[in-house]
Coordinates of C-alpha atoms and ligand atoms in Angstrom, one line a residue:
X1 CA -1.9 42.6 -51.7
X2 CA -1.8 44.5 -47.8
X3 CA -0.5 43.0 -45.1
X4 CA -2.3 43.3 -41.5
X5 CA -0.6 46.0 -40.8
X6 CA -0.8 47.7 -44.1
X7 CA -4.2 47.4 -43.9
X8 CA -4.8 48.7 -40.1
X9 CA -3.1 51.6 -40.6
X10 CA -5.4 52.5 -43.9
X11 CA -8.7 51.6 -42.4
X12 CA -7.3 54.0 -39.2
X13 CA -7.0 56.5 -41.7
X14 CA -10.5 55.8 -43.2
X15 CA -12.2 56.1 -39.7
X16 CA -10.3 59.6 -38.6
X17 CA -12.4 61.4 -36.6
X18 CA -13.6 58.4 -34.8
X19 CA -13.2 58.5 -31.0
X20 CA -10.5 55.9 -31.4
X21 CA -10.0 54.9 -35.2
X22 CA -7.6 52.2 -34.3
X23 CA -9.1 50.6 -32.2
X24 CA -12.3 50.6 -33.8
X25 CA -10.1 49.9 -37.7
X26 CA -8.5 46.9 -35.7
X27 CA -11.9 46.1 -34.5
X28 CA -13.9 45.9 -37.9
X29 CA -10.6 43.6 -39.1
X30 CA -10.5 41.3 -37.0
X31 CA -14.2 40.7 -37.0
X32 CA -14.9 40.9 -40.7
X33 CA -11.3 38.6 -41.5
X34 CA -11.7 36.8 -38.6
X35 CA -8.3 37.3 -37.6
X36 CA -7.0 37.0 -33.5
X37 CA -5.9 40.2 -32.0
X38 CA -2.6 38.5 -31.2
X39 CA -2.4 38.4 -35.2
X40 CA -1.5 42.2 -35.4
X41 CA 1.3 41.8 -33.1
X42 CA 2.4 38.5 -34.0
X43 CA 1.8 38.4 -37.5
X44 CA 2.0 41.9 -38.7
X45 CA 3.8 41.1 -41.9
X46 CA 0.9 38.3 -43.2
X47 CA -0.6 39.2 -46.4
X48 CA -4.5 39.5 -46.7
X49 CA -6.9 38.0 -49.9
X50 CA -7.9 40.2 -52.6
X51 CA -11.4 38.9 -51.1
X52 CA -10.7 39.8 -47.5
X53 CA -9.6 43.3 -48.5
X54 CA -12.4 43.7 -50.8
X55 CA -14.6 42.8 -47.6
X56 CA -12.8 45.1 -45.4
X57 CA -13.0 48.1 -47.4
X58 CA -16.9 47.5 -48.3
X59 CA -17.5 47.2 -44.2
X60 CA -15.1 50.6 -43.5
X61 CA -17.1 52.1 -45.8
X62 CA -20.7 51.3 -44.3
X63 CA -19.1 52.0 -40.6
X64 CA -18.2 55.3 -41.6
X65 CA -21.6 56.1 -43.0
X66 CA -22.7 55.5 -39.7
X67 CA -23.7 51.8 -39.8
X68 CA -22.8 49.7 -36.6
X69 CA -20.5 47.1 -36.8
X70 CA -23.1 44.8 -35.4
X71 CA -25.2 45.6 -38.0
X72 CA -22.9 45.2 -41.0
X73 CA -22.1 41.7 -39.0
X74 CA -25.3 40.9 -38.2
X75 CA -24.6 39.6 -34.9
X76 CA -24.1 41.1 -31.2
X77 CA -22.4 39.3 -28.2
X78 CA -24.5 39.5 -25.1
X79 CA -23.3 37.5 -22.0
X80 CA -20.8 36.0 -24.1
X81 CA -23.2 33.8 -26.0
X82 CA -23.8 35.3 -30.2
X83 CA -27.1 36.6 -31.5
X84 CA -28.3 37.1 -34.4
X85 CA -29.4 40.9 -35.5
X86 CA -32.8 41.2 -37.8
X87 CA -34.1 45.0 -38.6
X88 CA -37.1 44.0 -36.5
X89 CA -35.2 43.4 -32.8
X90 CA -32.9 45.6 -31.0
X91 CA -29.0 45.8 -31.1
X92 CA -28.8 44.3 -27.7
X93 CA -26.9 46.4 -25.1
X94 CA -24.6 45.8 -22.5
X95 CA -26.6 47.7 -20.0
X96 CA -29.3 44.9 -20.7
X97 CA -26.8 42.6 -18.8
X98 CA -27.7 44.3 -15.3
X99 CA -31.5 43.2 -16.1
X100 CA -29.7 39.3 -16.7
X101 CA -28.0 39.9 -13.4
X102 CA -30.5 40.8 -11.4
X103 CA -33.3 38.1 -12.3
X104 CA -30.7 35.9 -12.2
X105 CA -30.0 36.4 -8.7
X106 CA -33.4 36.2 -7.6
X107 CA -34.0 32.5 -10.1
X108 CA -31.1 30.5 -8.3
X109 CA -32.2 31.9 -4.5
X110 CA -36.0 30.8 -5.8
X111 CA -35.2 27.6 -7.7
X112 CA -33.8 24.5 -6.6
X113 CA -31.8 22.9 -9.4
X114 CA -31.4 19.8 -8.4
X115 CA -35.1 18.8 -7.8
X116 CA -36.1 21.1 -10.4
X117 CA -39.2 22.2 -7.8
X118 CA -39.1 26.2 -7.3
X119 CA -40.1 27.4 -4.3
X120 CA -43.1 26.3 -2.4
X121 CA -44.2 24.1 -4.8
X122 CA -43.6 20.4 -5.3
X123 CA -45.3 19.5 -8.1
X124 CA -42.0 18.9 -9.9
X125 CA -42.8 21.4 -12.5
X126 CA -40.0 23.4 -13.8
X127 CA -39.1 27.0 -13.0
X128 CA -41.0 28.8 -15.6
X129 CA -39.5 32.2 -17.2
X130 CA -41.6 34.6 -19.2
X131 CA -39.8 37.5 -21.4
X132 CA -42.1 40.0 -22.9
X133 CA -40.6 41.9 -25.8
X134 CA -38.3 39.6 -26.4
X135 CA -36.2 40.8 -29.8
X136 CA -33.4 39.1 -30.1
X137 CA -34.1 36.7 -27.0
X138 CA -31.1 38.1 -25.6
X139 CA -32.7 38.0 -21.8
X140 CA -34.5 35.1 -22.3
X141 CA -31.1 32.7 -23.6
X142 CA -29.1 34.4 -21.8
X143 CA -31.2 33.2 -18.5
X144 CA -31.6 29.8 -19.9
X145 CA -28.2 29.2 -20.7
X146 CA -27.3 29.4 -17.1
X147 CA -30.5 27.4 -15.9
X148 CA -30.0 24.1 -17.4
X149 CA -33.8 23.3 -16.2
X150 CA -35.4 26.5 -16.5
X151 CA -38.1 26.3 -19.0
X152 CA -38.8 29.7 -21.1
X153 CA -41.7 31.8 -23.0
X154 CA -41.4 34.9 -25.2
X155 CA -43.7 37.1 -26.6
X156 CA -42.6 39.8 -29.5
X157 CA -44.7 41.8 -31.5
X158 CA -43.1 41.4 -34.4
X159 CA -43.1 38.1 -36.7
X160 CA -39.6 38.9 -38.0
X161 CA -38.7 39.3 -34.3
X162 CA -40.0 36.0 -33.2
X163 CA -38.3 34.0 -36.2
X164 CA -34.8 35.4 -35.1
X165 CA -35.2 35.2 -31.5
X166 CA -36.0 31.4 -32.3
X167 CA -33.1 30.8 -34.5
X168 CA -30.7 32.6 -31.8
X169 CA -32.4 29.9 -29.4
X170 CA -31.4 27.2 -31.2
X171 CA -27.6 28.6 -32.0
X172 CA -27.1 28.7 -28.3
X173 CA -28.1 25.4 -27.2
X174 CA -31.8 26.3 -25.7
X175 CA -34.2 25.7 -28.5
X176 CA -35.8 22.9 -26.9
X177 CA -36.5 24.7 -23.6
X178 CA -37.6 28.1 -25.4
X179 CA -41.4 28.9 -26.8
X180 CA -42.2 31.8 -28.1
X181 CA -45.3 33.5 -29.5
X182 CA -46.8 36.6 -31.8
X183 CA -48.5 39.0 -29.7
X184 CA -48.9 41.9 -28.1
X185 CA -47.6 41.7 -24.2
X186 CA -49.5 39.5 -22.3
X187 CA -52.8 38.9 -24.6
X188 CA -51.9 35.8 -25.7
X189 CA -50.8 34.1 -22.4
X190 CA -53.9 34.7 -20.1
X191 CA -54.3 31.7 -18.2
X192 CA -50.5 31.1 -17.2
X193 CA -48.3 32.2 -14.7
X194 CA -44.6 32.7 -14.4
X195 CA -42.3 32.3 -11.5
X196 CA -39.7 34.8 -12.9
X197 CA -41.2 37.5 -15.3
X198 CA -38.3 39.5 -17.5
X199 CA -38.7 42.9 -19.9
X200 CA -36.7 45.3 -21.4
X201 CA -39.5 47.0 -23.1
X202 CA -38.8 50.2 -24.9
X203 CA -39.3 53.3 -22.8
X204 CA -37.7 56.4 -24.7
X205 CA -39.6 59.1 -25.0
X206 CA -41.1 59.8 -28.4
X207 CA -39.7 63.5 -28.3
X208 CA -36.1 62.2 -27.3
X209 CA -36.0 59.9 -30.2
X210 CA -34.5 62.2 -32.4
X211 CA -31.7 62.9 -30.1
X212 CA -30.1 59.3 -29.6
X213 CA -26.8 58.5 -31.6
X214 CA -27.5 58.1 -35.0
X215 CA -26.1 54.5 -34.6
X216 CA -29.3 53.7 -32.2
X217 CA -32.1 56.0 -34.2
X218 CA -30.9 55.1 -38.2
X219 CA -30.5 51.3 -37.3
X220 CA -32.8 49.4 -34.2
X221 CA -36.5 49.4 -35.4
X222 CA -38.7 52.0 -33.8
X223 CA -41.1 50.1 -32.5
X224 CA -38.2 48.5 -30.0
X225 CA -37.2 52.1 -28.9
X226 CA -40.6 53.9 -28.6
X227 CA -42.5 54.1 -25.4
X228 CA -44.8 56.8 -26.5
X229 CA -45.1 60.1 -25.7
X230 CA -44.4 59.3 -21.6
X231 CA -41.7 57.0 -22.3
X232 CA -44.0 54.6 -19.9
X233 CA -47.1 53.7 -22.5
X234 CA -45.1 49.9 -22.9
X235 CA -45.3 49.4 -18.7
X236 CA -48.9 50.8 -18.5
X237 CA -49.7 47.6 -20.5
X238 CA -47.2 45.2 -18.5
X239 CA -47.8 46.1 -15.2
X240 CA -51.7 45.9 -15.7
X241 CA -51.8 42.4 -16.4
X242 CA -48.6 41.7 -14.2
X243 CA -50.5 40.5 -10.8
X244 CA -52.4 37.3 -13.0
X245 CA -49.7 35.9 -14.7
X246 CA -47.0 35.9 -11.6
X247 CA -47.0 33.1 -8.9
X248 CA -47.0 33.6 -5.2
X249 CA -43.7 33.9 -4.7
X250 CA -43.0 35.2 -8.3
X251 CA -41.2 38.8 -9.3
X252 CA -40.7 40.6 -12.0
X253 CA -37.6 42.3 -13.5
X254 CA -37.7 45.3 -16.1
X255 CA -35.4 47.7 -17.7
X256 CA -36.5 51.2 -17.3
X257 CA -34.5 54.4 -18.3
X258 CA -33.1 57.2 -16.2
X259 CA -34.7 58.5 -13.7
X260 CA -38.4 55.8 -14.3
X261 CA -38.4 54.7 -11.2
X262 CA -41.0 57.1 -9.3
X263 CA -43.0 56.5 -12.3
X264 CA -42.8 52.6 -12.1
X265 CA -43.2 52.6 -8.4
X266 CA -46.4 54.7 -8.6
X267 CA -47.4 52.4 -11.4
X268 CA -46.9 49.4 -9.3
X269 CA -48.9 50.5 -6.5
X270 CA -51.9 51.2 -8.8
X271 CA -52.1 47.6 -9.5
X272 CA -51.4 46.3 -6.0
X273 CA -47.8 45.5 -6.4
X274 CA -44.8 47.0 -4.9
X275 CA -40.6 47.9 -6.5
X276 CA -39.3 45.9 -3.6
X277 CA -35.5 46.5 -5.2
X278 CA -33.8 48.4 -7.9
X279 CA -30.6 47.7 -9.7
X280 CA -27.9 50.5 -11.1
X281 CA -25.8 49.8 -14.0
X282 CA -22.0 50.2 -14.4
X283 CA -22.3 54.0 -14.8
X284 CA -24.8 54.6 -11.3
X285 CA -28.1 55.0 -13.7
X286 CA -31.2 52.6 -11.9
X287 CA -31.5 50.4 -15.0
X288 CA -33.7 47.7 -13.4
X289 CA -36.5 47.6 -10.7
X290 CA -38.0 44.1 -9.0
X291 CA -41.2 43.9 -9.0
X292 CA -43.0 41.6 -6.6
X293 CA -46.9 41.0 -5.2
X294 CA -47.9 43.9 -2.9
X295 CA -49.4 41.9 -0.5
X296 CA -46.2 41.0 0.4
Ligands
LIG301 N1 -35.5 42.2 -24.9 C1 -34.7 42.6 -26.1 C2 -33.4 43.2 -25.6 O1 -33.2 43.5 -24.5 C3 -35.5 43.6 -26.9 C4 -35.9 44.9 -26.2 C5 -36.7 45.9 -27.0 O2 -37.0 45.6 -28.2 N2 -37.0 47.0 -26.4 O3 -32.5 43.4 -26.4

């Protein structure tokens, strides 16, 4: 038998060479025992199960072969709402949160609640979302959850994707205003159109694959990371078809990486639509651009 603090100080000791062992030992502890972080102060002395120990140690030893703690957990927070991780979506970020942000924004300036009509339009229809590449659904519930009459669509690639995206629908109280669909971008969706279109495709370059954190390159599923050999292969394809599927007064919202921009703005003009805004994340980097009819 350990107590909490018996046990903190030998998982600290376990992750040495961490950037900060405690915190991260106090970290994996409190997730995997479920235990409060006022615990360790309060209640240093209270022993752990055999079982809880047993659990602890088996985690300390995955994180220190280099497995994220989300992974061993299986779950990520995101906007403070849970998801679900599968090998087939990507360990959201918290840089993905500047995307949520910024459509945000632009969905409750364009959408009136309270009639549920969106702009220029009074056919009573709801405000329609579209997320392509949606893994985890992260962008897609994330936007819901804060749109009570929003109504959403998803596309992923991957089957595996789809079936955990759908569960972490349901777990957050948006199931019955979230579709989603097997497919590659916008194949399967041709005749519909979007008021608010979402992405956070995958845009490394192939060659810089091998130089992410081991965390990101041994554990999220290629497919999520790779944007071929530009890094832009994954917009190509979006922006093409982008003009159909948005309504007049629709725009669009993607992740890029640093230093994209130029590339998606030349992109844009090619198919008639301009960046008309662009979004930095917490550290300065332009994570997001807007993406709206060039006509305009
Ligand atoms: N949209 C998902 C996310 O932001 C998946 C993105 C991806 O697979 N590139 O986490």
């Amino acid at each position: 038998m350990s107590s909490l603090s018996e046990i903190l100080r030998d998982i600290t000791l376990i992750f040495e060479g961490f950037d900060d062992s405690r915190r991260e030992a106090k970290q994996l502890i409190k997730q995997i025992a479920q235990i409060d972080d006022v615990s360790f102060i309060t209640n240093p002395d209270d022993t752990l199960s055999e079982q809880q120990i047993l659990n602890i140690k088996d985690a300390a030893s995955k994180r220190v072969q280099g497995v994220p703690l989300s992974r061993i957990m299986g779950k990520r927070e995101f906007w403070g709402l849970e998801f679900a991780l599968s090998a087939a979506t990507l360990d959201p970020r918290p840089d993905t949160e500047t995307l949520v942000e910024a459509a945000l924004k632009f969905a409750k300036t364009n959408f009136n609640n309270k009639s549920h009509h969106r702009r220029g339009c009074d056919d009573g229809a709801p405000f329609r979302i579209l997320d392509l590449g949606t893994g985890t659904g992260c962008v897609l519930i994330a936007l819901l959850s804060e749109l009570p009459s929003a109504v959403g669509y998803s596309v992923d690639y991957s089957f595996e994707a789809t079936q955990t995206a759908r569960l972490n629908a349901k777990s957050n109280n948006v199931g019955d205003r979230f579709h989603i669909i097997q497919g590659s971008w916008m194949e399967a969706l041709k005749p519909y159109s979007f008021d608010l279109i979402v992405s956070n495709p995958p845009y490394i370059e192939e060659s810089n694959i091998e130089d992410l954190m081991p965390e990101v390159k041994n554990h999220d599923p290629i497919l999520a990371l790779s944007g071929g050999e530009s890094g832009l292969d994954c917009y190509e394809q979006i922006i093409f078809d982008l003009k159909t599927h948005l309504n007049p007064h629709a725009h669009a919202f993607l992740e890029i990486g640093k230093g994209q921009l130029e590339s998606l703005t030349r992109l844009s003009e090619e198919s008639s639509l301009s960046v008309c805004d662009s979004v930095a994340d917490l550290s300065g980097i332009l994570r997001v651009v807007e993406i709206c009819r060039g006509d305009k």
